[in-house]
């Protein structure tokens, strides 16, 4: 029997204690897609003399595929069948994507993308109260580090015990692999953790890894299917910026703090 299985049995017997919070990045920590990733993709295309332009609405459709390289490949297959890459397609896509990552991280360095409401406050409270933190995302590791460094706080990557990102697992979300990987690195069972997500692909990934999940929607995801979520909100809220419950029980005051997270975790909501 593995250590995790033994831990699982002990916790099932004893009543589970919430140990760690696992966060998605894009759309959850910050609204990065429309005015961040999308803009960086378009700038990279232009620099490389490609006449591709991803509009706000087209990008919404492309978001059905997670991962930037995978998204470019999907775009070519679905919207640009006549395109013929100079040389090897995978290498060509990787080169475009590398430039896109440089452009995107520069945007973050310039403070271009803030955190979503309540994210900084909840992370700070979770740290103070001794909860462990991790990240499980599809995006490139450099993007996560740049966001944390410039939107959260210098050195804040160290707040997260595990940063599971990008190609570290071959199957990206909606596959559960990135969450399973993060749980393994934490040495915790899913029943000891809670996840924060913003999209249908994200919640399929977290739920299939066995994690109870709180969802904060955004413009691209508000019509996604979140039936499996423990709680769905427009954002985490702040004392002076109440959140709205999209699915789940109303609560007061209307912002998510660790007391709310604990209640959701213990099904007291
Ligand atoms: C979101 C994604 C990513 C980003 C682009 O991931 O699907 O692909 O759109 O990032 P998550 P890259 O919500 O899991 O954070 O270009 O670096 O892949
Ligand atoms: Mg997301």
PDB file of C-alpha atoms in Angstrom, residues 213-215 226-227 229-236 243-257 259-269:
ATOM      1  CA  UNK A 213     -13.682  22.844  -6.659  1.00  0.00           C
ATOM      2  CA  UNK A 214     -14.728  26.477  -6.259  1.00  0.00           C
ATOM      3  CA  UNK A 215     -15.255  28.283  -9.572  1.00  0.00           C
ATOM      4  CA  UNK A 226     -20.187  24.025 -13.821  1.00  0.00           C
ATOM      5  CA  UNK A 227     -22.777  21.593 -12.427  1.00  0.00           C
ATOM      6  CA  UNK A 229     -18.648  22.657  -8.816  1.00  0.00           C
ATOM      7  CA  UNK A 230     -19.028  23.064  -5.056  1.00  0.00           C
ATOM      8  CA  UNK A 231     -19.661  26.809  -5.466  1.00  0.00           C
ATOM      9  CA  UNK A 232     -19.717  29.125  -8.497  1.00  0.00           C
ATOM     10  CA  UNK A 233     -19.119  32.880  -8.097  1.00  0.00           C
ATOM     11  CA  UNK A 234     -18.438  35.848 -10.344  1.00  0.00           C
ATOM     12  CA  UNK A 235     -15.215  36.444  -8.367  1.00  0.00           C
ATOM     13  CA  UNK A 236     -13.894  35.851  -4.855  1.00  0.00           C
ATOM     14  CA  UNK A 243     -19.216  38.736  -5.020  1.00  0.00           C
ATOM     15  CA  UNK A 244     -22.340  37.247  -6.576  1.00  0.00           C
ATOM     16  CA  UNK A 245     -23.225  33.592  -6.152  1.00  0.00           C
ATOM     17  CA  UNK A 246     -23.888  32.063  -9.579  1.00  0.00           C
ATOM     18  CA  UNK A 247     -24.519  28.550  -8.232  1.00  0.00           C
ATOM     19  CA  UNK A 248     -24.661  27.483  -4.596  1.00  0.00           C
ATOM     20  CA  UNK A 249     -25.931  28.890  -1.326  1.00  0.00           C
ATOM     21  CA  UNK A 250     -25.842  32.610  -0.602  1.00  0.00           C
ATOM     22  CA  UNK A 251     -23.502  33.649   2.195  1.00  0.00           C
ATOM     23  CA  UNK A 252     -22.655  36.784   4.161  1.00  0.00           C
ATOM     24  CA  UNK A 253     -20.440  38.749   4.141  1.00  0.00           C
ATOM     25  CA  UNK A 254     -20.146  38.305   0.416  1.00  0.00           C
ATOM     26  CA  UNK A 255     -16.488  37.519  -0.054  1.00  0.00           C
ATOM     27  CA  UNK A 256     -14.594  34.254   0.113  1.00  0.00           C
ATOM     28  CA  UNK A 257     -12.296  33.933   3.100  1.00  0.00           C
ATOM     29  CA  UNK A 259     -13.966  30.287   6.795  1.00  0.00           C
ATOM     30  CA  UNK A 260     -16.042  30.074   3.611  1.00  0.00           C
ATOM     31  CA  UNK A 261     -13.484  27.763   1.986  1.00  0.00           C
ATOM     32  CA  UNK A 262     -13.542  25.506   5.072  1.00  0.00           C
ATOM     33  CA  UNK A 263     -17.359  25.373   4.976  1.00  0.00           C
ATOM     34  CA  UNK A 264     -17.377  24.478   1.291  1.00  0.00           C
ATOM     35  CA  UNK A 265     -14.704  21.852   1.906  1.00  0.00           C
ATOM     36  CA  UNK A 266     -16.767  20.253   4.707  1.00  0.00           C
ATOM     37  CA  UNK A 267     -20.034  20.406   2.702  1.00  0.00           C
ATOM     38  CA  UNK A 268     -21.511  22.805   5.234  1.00  0.00           C
ATOM     39  CA  UNK A 269     -22.685  25.095   2.488  1.00  0.00           C
TER      40      UNK A 269
END
